[in-house]
mmCIF file of C-alpha atoms and ligand atoms in Angstrom:
data_model
loop_
_atom_site.group_PDB
_atom_site.id
_atom_site.type_symbol
_atom_site.label_atom_id
_atom_site.label_comp_id
_atom_site.label_asym_id
_atom_site.label_seq_id
_atom_site.Cartn_x
_atom_site.Cartn_y
_atom_site.Cartn_z
ATOM 1 C CA MET A 17 0.000 0.000 0.000
ATOM 2 C CA LYS A 18 0.996 3.580 -0.565
ATOM 3 C CA ILE A 19 0.214 6.721 1.429
ATOM 4 C CA ARG A 20 0.491 10.124 -0.145
ATOM 5 C CA VAL A 21 0.471 13.273 1.975
ATOM 6 C CA LEU A 22 -1.675 15.738 0.044
ATOM 7 C CA GLY A 23 -1.405 18.396 2.738
ATOM 8 C CA SER A 24 0.875 18.452 5.793
ATOM 9 C CA GLY A 25 -0.154 21.845 7.152
ATOM 10 C CA HIS A 26 -2.395 23.080 9.959
ATOM 11 C CA SER A 27 -5.607 25.073 9.527
ATOM 12 C CA GLY A 28 -3.794 28.247 8.444
ATOM 13 C CA GLY A 29 -1.305 26.598 6.076
ATOM 14 C CA THR A 30 2.326 27.699 5.675
ATOM 15 C CA PRO A 31 2.853 30.510 4.875
ATOM 16 C CA MET A 32 -0.121 31.743 6.867
ATOM 17 C CA ILE A 33 -2.088 34.902 6.136
ATOM 18 C CA GLY A 34 -1.039 37.579 8.633
ATOM 19 C CA GLU A 35 1.822 35.543 10.137
ATOM 20 C CA GLY A 36 3.790 34.579 7.050
ATOM 21 C CA TRP A 37 6.406 31.843 7.305
ATOM 22 C CA GLY A 38 6.893 32.009 11.104
ATOM 23 C CA ASN A 39 9.968 29.896 11.939
ATOM 24 C CA ALA A 40 9.801 28.059 8.623
ATOM 25 C CA ASP A 41 12.521 28.769 6.050
ATOM 26 C CA PRO A 42 10.738 29.969 2.874
ATOM 27 C CA LYS A 43 13.652 28.648 0.777
ATOM 28 C CA ASN A 44 12.864 25.024 1.698
ATOM 29 C CA PRO A 45 9.935 23.696 -0.427
ATOM 30 C CA LYS A 46 9.154 21.181 2.366
ATOM 31 C CA ASN A 47 8.009 24.130 4.477
ATOM 32 C CA TYR A 48 5.255 25.036 1.990
ATOM 33 C CA ARG A 49 2.247 23.314 3.545
ATOM 34 C CA THR A 50 -1.349 23.068 2.362
ATOM 35 C CA ARG A 51 -4.199 22.045 4.674
ATOM 36 C CA PRO A 52 -4.388 18.474 5.984
ATOM 37 C CA SER A 53 -5.456 15.481 3.935
ATOM 38 C CA ILE A 54 -3.958 12.201 2.749
ATOM 39 C CA VAL A 55 -4.599 9.453 0.216
ATOM 40 C CA VAL A 56 -4.200 5.755 1.053
ATOM 41 C CA GLU A 57 -4.144 3.378 -1.896
ATOM 42 C CA ASN A 58 -3.154 0.043 -3.359
ATOM 43 C CA ASP A 59 -3.456 -1.310 -6.909
ATOM 44 C CA LYS A 60 -7.256 -1.568 -6.659
ATOM 45 C CA THR A 61 -8.542 0.962 -4.173
ATOM 46 C CA ARG A 62 -7.917 4.614 -3.377
ATOM 47 C CA ILE A 63 -9.170 6.201 -0.147
ATOM 48 C CA LEU A 64 -9.085 9.934 0.547
ATOM 49 C CA VAL A 65 -9.022 11.034 4.197
ATOM 50 C CA ASP A 66 -10.619 14.483 4.612
ATOM 51 C CA THR A 67 -11.304 17.136 1.989
ATOM 52 C CA SER A 68 -9.103 20.103 2.831
ATOM 53 C CA PRO A 69 -9.828 23.601 1.480
ATOM 54 C CA ASP A 70 -6.808 23.047 -0.815
ATOM 55 C CA LEU A 71 -8.234 19.847 -2.310
ATOM 56 C CA ARG A 72 -8.346 21.017 -5.921
ATOM 57 C CA VAL A 73 -4.672 21.989 -5.949
ATOM 58 C CA GLN A 74 -3.753 18.791 -4.089
ATOM 59 C CA LEU A 75 -5.597 16.427 -6.436
ATOM 60 C CA LEU A 76 -4.148 18.170 -9.479
ATOM 61 C CA ALA A 77 -0.615 17.905 -8.026
ATOM 62 C CA ALA A 78 -1.146 14.185 -7.336
ATOM 63 C CA ASN A 79 -2.842 13.595 -10.708
ATOM 64 C CA ILE A 80 -5.853 12.026 -8.968
ATOM 65 C CA GLU A 81 -9.248 11.905 -10.651
ATOM 66 C CA HIS A 82 -10.672 8.706 -9.178
ATOM 67 C CA ILE A 83 -11.506 8.125 -5.492
ATOM 68 C CA ASP A 84 -13.200 4.962 -4.203
ATOM 69 C CA ALA A 85 -14.105 6.338 -0.776
ATOM 70 C CA VAL A 86 -13.712 9.357 1.481
ATOM 71 C CA LEU A 87 -13.193 9.062 5.250
ATOM 72 C CA TYR A 88 -13.786 12.084 7.457
ATOM 73 C CA THR A 89 -11.981 12.617 10.772
ATOM 74 C CA HIS A 90 -14.202 15.508 11.911
ATOM 75 C CA GLY A 91 -16.045 18.542 10.635
ATOM 76 C CA HIS A 92 -13.557 21.369 11.212
ATOM 77 C CA ALA A 93 -13.179 23.637 8.181
ATOM 78 C CA ASP A 94 -9.571 22.679 7.418
ATOM 79 C CA HIS A 95 -10.645 19.017 7.074
ATOM 80 C CA LEU A 96 -14.008 19.429 5.369
ATOM 81 C CA ASN A 97 -14.401 22.645 3.416
ATOM 82 C CA GLY A 98 -12.847 21.371 0.174
ATOM 83 C CA ILE A 99 -15.810 19.006 -0.152
ATOM 84 C CA ASP A 100 -17.081 20.922 -3.164
ATOM 85 C CA ASP A 101 -14.004 19.953 -5.191
ATOM 86 C CA LEU A 102 -15.259 16.344 -5.153
ATOM 87 C CA ARG A 103 -17.707 17.416 -7.828
ATOM 88 C CA SER A 104 -14.913 17.281 -10.419
ATOM 89 C CA VAL A 105 -14.046 13.766 -9.229
ATOM 90 C CA ASN A 106 -17.722 12.722 -9.553
ATOM 91 C CA ARG A 107 -17.650 14.075 -13.085
ATOM 92 C CA ALA A 108 -14.384 12.361 -14.013
ATOM 93 C CA MET A 109 -15.649 9.033 -12.597
ATOM 94 C CA ASN A 110 -19.280 9.534 -13.582
ATOM 95 C CA GLU A 111 -20.188 7.998 -10.207
ATOM 96 C CA TRP A 112 -21.274 8.868 -6.688
ATOM 97 C CA ILE A 113 -18.496 8.565 -4.057
ATOM 98 C CA PRO A 114 -19.088 6.606 -0.823
ATOM 99 C CA ALA A 115 -18.172 8.648 2.268
ATOM 100 C CA TYR A 116 -17.727 7.411 5.827
ATOM 101 C CA THR A 117 -17.855 9.193 9.163
ATOM 102 C CA ASP A 118 -19.717 9.244 12.481
ATOM 103 C CA ALA A 119 -23.153 10.751 13.183
ATOM 104 C CA LYS A 120 -21.693 13.958 14.657
ATOM 105 C CA THR A 121 -19.594 14.724 11.572
ATOM 106 C CA TRP A 122 -22.484 13.790 9.285
ATOM 107 C CA SER A 123 -24.597 16.359 11.094
ATOM 108 C CA ASP A 124 -21.854 18.970 10.420
ATOM 109 C CA ILE A 125 -21.839 17.961 6.748
ATOM 110 C CA VAL A 126 -25.639 18.021 6.510
ATOM 111 C CA ASN A 127 -25.815 21.442 8.204
ATOM 112 C CA ARG A 128 -23.196 23.066 5.997
ATOM 113 C CA PHE A 129 -23.186 21.089 2.738
ATOM 114 C CA ASN A 130 -26.544 19.288 2.666
ATOM 115 C CA TYR A 131 -26.576 19.326 -1.162
ATOM 116 C CA VAL A 132 -23.840 16.672 -1.347
ATOM 117 C CA LEU A 133 -26.344 14.019 -0.222
ATOM 118 C CA GLU A 134 -29.313 15.188 -2.280
ATOM 119 C CA PRO A 135 -30.288 13.342 -5.465
ATOM 120 C CA LEU A 136 -29.522 14.990 -8.792
ATOM 121 C CA LYS A 137 -32.529 16.990 -9.981
ATOM 122 C CA ASN A 138 -34.744 15.982 -12.912
ATOM 123 C CA ASP A 139 -33.026 12.624 -13.279
ATOM 124 C CA THR A 140 -30.013 14.296 -14.840
ATOM 125 C CA ASN A 141 -26.790 12.352 -14.820
ATOM 126 C CA VAL A 142 -24.672 15.496 -15.016
ATOM 127 C CA PHE A 143 -22.760 16.048 -11.775
ATOM 128 C CA TYR A 144 -23.476 19.753 -11.292
ATOM 129 C CA LYS A 145 -22.692 19.320 -7.574
ATOM 130 C CA PRO A 146 -20.616 16.933 -5.438
ATOM 131 C CA CYS A 147 -22.474 13.649 -4.810
ATOM 132 C CA LEU A 148 -21.639 11.522 -1.753
ATOM 133 C CA LYS A 149 -23.214 8.293 -0.517
ATOM 134 C CA ARG A 150 -23.618 8.418 3.257
ATOM 135 C CA ASN A 151 -22.144 5.600 5.363
ATOM 136 C CA ASP A 152 -22.390 5.896 9.161
ATOM 137 C CA ILE A 153 -19.568 4.413 11.206
ATOM 138 C CA THR A 154 -18.836 4.425 14.933
ATOM 139 C CA VAL A 155 -15.820 4.276 17.229
ATOM 140 C CA GLY A 156 -14.585 0.711 17.732
ATOM 141 C CA GLN A 157 -16.070 -0.477 14.432
ATOM 142 C CA GLN A 158 -14.104 -2.403 11.818
ATOM 143 C CA PHE A 159 -15.119 -2.419 8.171
ATOM 144 C CA GLU A 160 -13.661 -3.036 4.752
ATOM 145 C CA ILE A 161 -13.126 -0.879 1.687
ATOM 146 C CA GLY A 162 -11.650 -3.006 -1.105
ATOM 147 C CA ASP A 163 -8.767 -4.977 0.443
ATOM 148 C CA PHE A 164 -8.330 -2.455 3.244
ATOM 149 C CA CYS A 165 -9.426 -3.312 6.754
ATOM 150 C CA ILE A 166 -10.319 -0.106 8.582
ATOM 151 C CA GLY A 167 -10.527 0.396 12.336
ATOM 152 C CA VAL A 168 -12.175 3.487 13.813
ATOM 153 C CA MET A 169 -10.565 5.121 16.883
ATOM 154 C CA ASP A 170 -11.854 7.721 19.318
ATOM 155 C CA GLN A 171 -9.602 10.773 19.850
ATOM 156 C CA ASP A 172 -9.840 13.775 22.178
ATOM 157 C CA HIS A 173 -9.479 17.076 20.246
ATOM 158 C CA GLY A 174 -9.975 19.350 23.284
ATOM 159 C CA PHE A 175 -13.493 20.704 22.815
ATOM 160 C CA MET A 176 -14.697 17.797 20.652
ATOM 161 C CA ARG A 177 -13.924 14.221 19.617
ATOM 162 C CA THR A 178 -12.340 13.201 16.316
ATOM 163 C CA LEU A 179 -11.973 9.866 14.530
ATOM 164 C CA GLY A 180 -8.601 8.240 13.998
ATOM 165 C CA TYR A 181 -8.290 5.520 11.371
ATOM 166 C CA ARG A 182 -6.236 2.372 11.312
ATOM 167 C CA ILE A 183 -5.955 1.137 7.708
ATOM 168 C CA ASN A 184 -4.227 -2.258 7.632
ATOM 169 C CA GLN A 185 -0.775 -1.607 9.187
ATOM 170 C CA PHE A 186 -1.002 2.173 8.861
ATOM 171 C CA ALA A 187 -2.817 4.600 11.166
ATOM 172 C CA TYR A 188 -3.741 8.272 10.816
ATOM 173 C CA SER A 189 -4.391 10.271 13.983
ATOM 174 C CA THR A 190 -4.782 13.954 13.347
ATOM 175 C CA ASP A 191 -6.392 16.645 15.498
ATOM 176 C CA VAL A 192 -5.818 14.855 18.765
ATOM 177 C CA VAL A 193 -4.586 16.107 22.133
ATOM 178 C CA GLU A 194 -5.310 12.986 24.235
ATOM 179 C CA LEU A 195 -5.734 9.358 23.239
ATOM 180 C CA PRO A 196 -8.070 7.049 25.182
ATOM 181 C CA GLU A 197 -6.756 3.614 26.251
ATOM 182 C CA GLU A 198 -9.046 1.851 23.763
ATOM 183 C CA SER A 199 -7.406 3.743 20.913
ATOM 184 C CA PHE A 200 -3.924 2.661 22.018
ATOM 185 C CA LYS A 201 -5.232 -0.925 21.729
ATOM 186 C CA THR A 202 -6.382 -0.275 18.152
ATOM 187 C CA LEU A 203 -2.851 0.941 17.341
ATOM 188 C CA ASN A 204 -1.247 -2.279 18.553
ATOM 189 C CA GLY A 205 1.229 -3.694 16.035
ATOM 190 C CA ILE A 206 1.010 -0.934 13.401
ATOM 191 C CA ASP A 207 3.960 -0.335 11.087
ATOM 192 C CA THR A 208 3.546 3.352 10.308
ATOM 193 C CA TRP A 209 1.723 5.987 12.354
ATOM 194 C CA MET A 210 0.977 9.475 11.048
ATOM 195 C CA VAL A 211 0.036 11.840 13.856
ATOM 196 C CA GLY A 212 -0.916 15.508 14.068
ATOM 197 C CA ALA A 213 1.656 17.629 15.924
ATOM 198 C CA LEU A 214 0.916 21.326 15.671
ATOM 199 C CA TRP A 215 4.173 22.777 16.970
ATOM 200 C CA GLU A 216 6.744 22.341 19.740
ATOM 201 C CA GLU A 217 4.812 23.925 22.617
ATOM 202 C CA PRO A 218 1.761 22.388 24.363
ATOM 203 C CA HIS A 219 -1.646 23.385 22.957
ATOM 204 C CA ILE A 220 -5.184 22.791 24.255
ATOM 205 C CA THR A 221 -6.592 21.018 21.206
ATOM 206 C CA HIS A 222 -3.529 19.568 19.436
ATOM 207 C CA ALA A 223 -0.649 17.393 20.557
ATOM 208 C CA HIS A 224 2.825 18.949 20.255
ATOM 209 C CA VAL A 225 5.986 17.299 18.934
ATOM 210 C CA ASP A 226 7.316 15.820 22.213
ATOM 211 C CA LYS A 227 3.897 14.536 23.253
ATOM 212 C CA VAL A 228 3.532 12.589 20.008
ATOM 213 C CA ILE A 229 7.044 11.166 20.413
ATOM 214 C CA ASN A 230 6.087 9.980 23.915
ATOM 215 C CA TRP A 231 2.959 8.264 22.523
ATOM 216 C CA ALA A 232 5.073 6.628 19.823
ATOM 217 C CA GLU A 233 7.535 5.277 22.385
ATOM 218 C CA ARG A 234 4.558 3.376 23.767
ATOM 219 C CA VAL A 235 2.943 2.348 20.449
ATOM 220 C CA GLU A 236 6.346 1.464 18.917
ATOM 221 C CA PRO A 237 5.603 1.875 15.205
ATOM 222 C CA ASN A 238 8.525 1.319 12.829
ATOM 223 C CA ARG A 239 7.918 4.795 11.455
ATOM 224 C CA LEU A 240 6.319 7.866 13.005
ATOM 225 C CA ILE A 241 5.324 10.731 10.707
ATOM 226 C CA LEU A 242 4.381 14.082 12.222
ATOM 227 C CA THR A 243 1.855 16.082 10.223
ATOM 228 C CA HIS A 244 -0.699 18.951 10.615
ATOM 229 C CA LEU A 245 2.390 21.164 11.142
ATOM 230 C CA SER A 246 2.160 24.915 11.632
ATOM 231 C CA HIS A 247 4.387 27.708 10.341
ATOM 232 C CA ARG A 248 6.255 27.574 13.675
ATOM 233 C CA ILE A 249 7.848 24.300 12.555
ATOM 234 C CA ASP A 250 10.924 24.616 10.352
ATOM 235 C CA TYR A 251 11.470 21.327 8.520
ATOM 236 C CA GLU A 252 15.273 21.263 8.789
ATOM 237 C CA THR A 253 15.554 22.529 12.387
ATOM 238 C CA VAL A 254 12.925 20.254 13.908
ATOM 239 C CA SER A 255 13.891 17.195 11.804
ATOM 240 C CA LYS A 256 17.402 17.336 13.286
ATOM 241 C CA ARG A 257 16.215 16.803 16.832
ATOM 242 C CA LEU A 258 13.740 13.967 16.164
ATOM 243 C CA PRO A 259 14.533 10.376 17.188
ATOM 244 C CA GLU A 260 15.541 8.002 14.386
ATOM 245 C CA PHE A 261 12.064 6.475 13.940
ATOM 246 C CA ALA A 262 10.370 9.882 13.507
ATOM 247 C CA GLU A 263 10.140 12.290 10.552
ATOM 248 C CA LEU A 264 8.151 15.334 9.542
ATOM 249 C CA ALA A 265 5.580 15.076 6.767
ATOM 250 C CA TYR A 266 5.692 17.401 3.781
ATOM 251 C CA ASP A 267 3.277 17.978 0.904
ATOM 252 C CA GLY A 268 3.771 15.272 -1.728
ATOM 253 C CA MET A 269 5.529 12.847 0.654
ATOM 254 C CA ILE A 270 4.927 9.216 -0.328
ATOM 255 C CA LEU A 271 5.203 6.274 2.068
ATOM 256 C CA GLU A 272 5.265 2.666 0.897
ATOM 257 C CA LEU A 273 4.245 -0.113 3.272
HETATM 258 ZN ZN1 ZN B 304 -9.711 20.095 14.061
#
């Protein structure tokens, strides 16, 4: 399986409006970060996790025009608001796209983008809007998409809960500040773990770099990838101080498992 980081940035992206590049060296292309989303795929199946506001640019850069399923972690704007760009994927595929998330996130989607679930008007088969097929999942559930076995984890994001996903031997945990014991069990035996780490100082809704490294010392993945990085993270500077098993994500990064 292959994982492609479409966006490795936090909600503001790097550079960020009003705050620019922060600590990040503008000369290093790995510091240019769009909003968070990833693609997980094998020869048969391609899964998109979250639809960031930069989705159009990300899918064009990755040359992606076919998606078998979308998983949503939660309804925050930086993870959801690119949903409209799925319309072009519907058109390219000439099909509806199955989407999976919990009841809370579906209610966010229905409140803000209800049209994605509505039937096409007048029996047209022209995708004039994004078209998603709703699938409800819950924490602790396991289900399959193609050959992928997916486990759903509960995560504490400060003022709300988010979903983490284990996909075969890979897991994606973004927008998390505390992990319940049950979720550590779901992570047992994974090979590669991609985790949101906002910056180097503690934060109330996001884990910071050292906190994620402490979690990883317990989970013991072969590889730890830190993502959802803000403009306060300079790729070169922070990479240097990470333990051997850990690396920073960057836009366009590809992992093979
Ligand atoms: Zn969030």
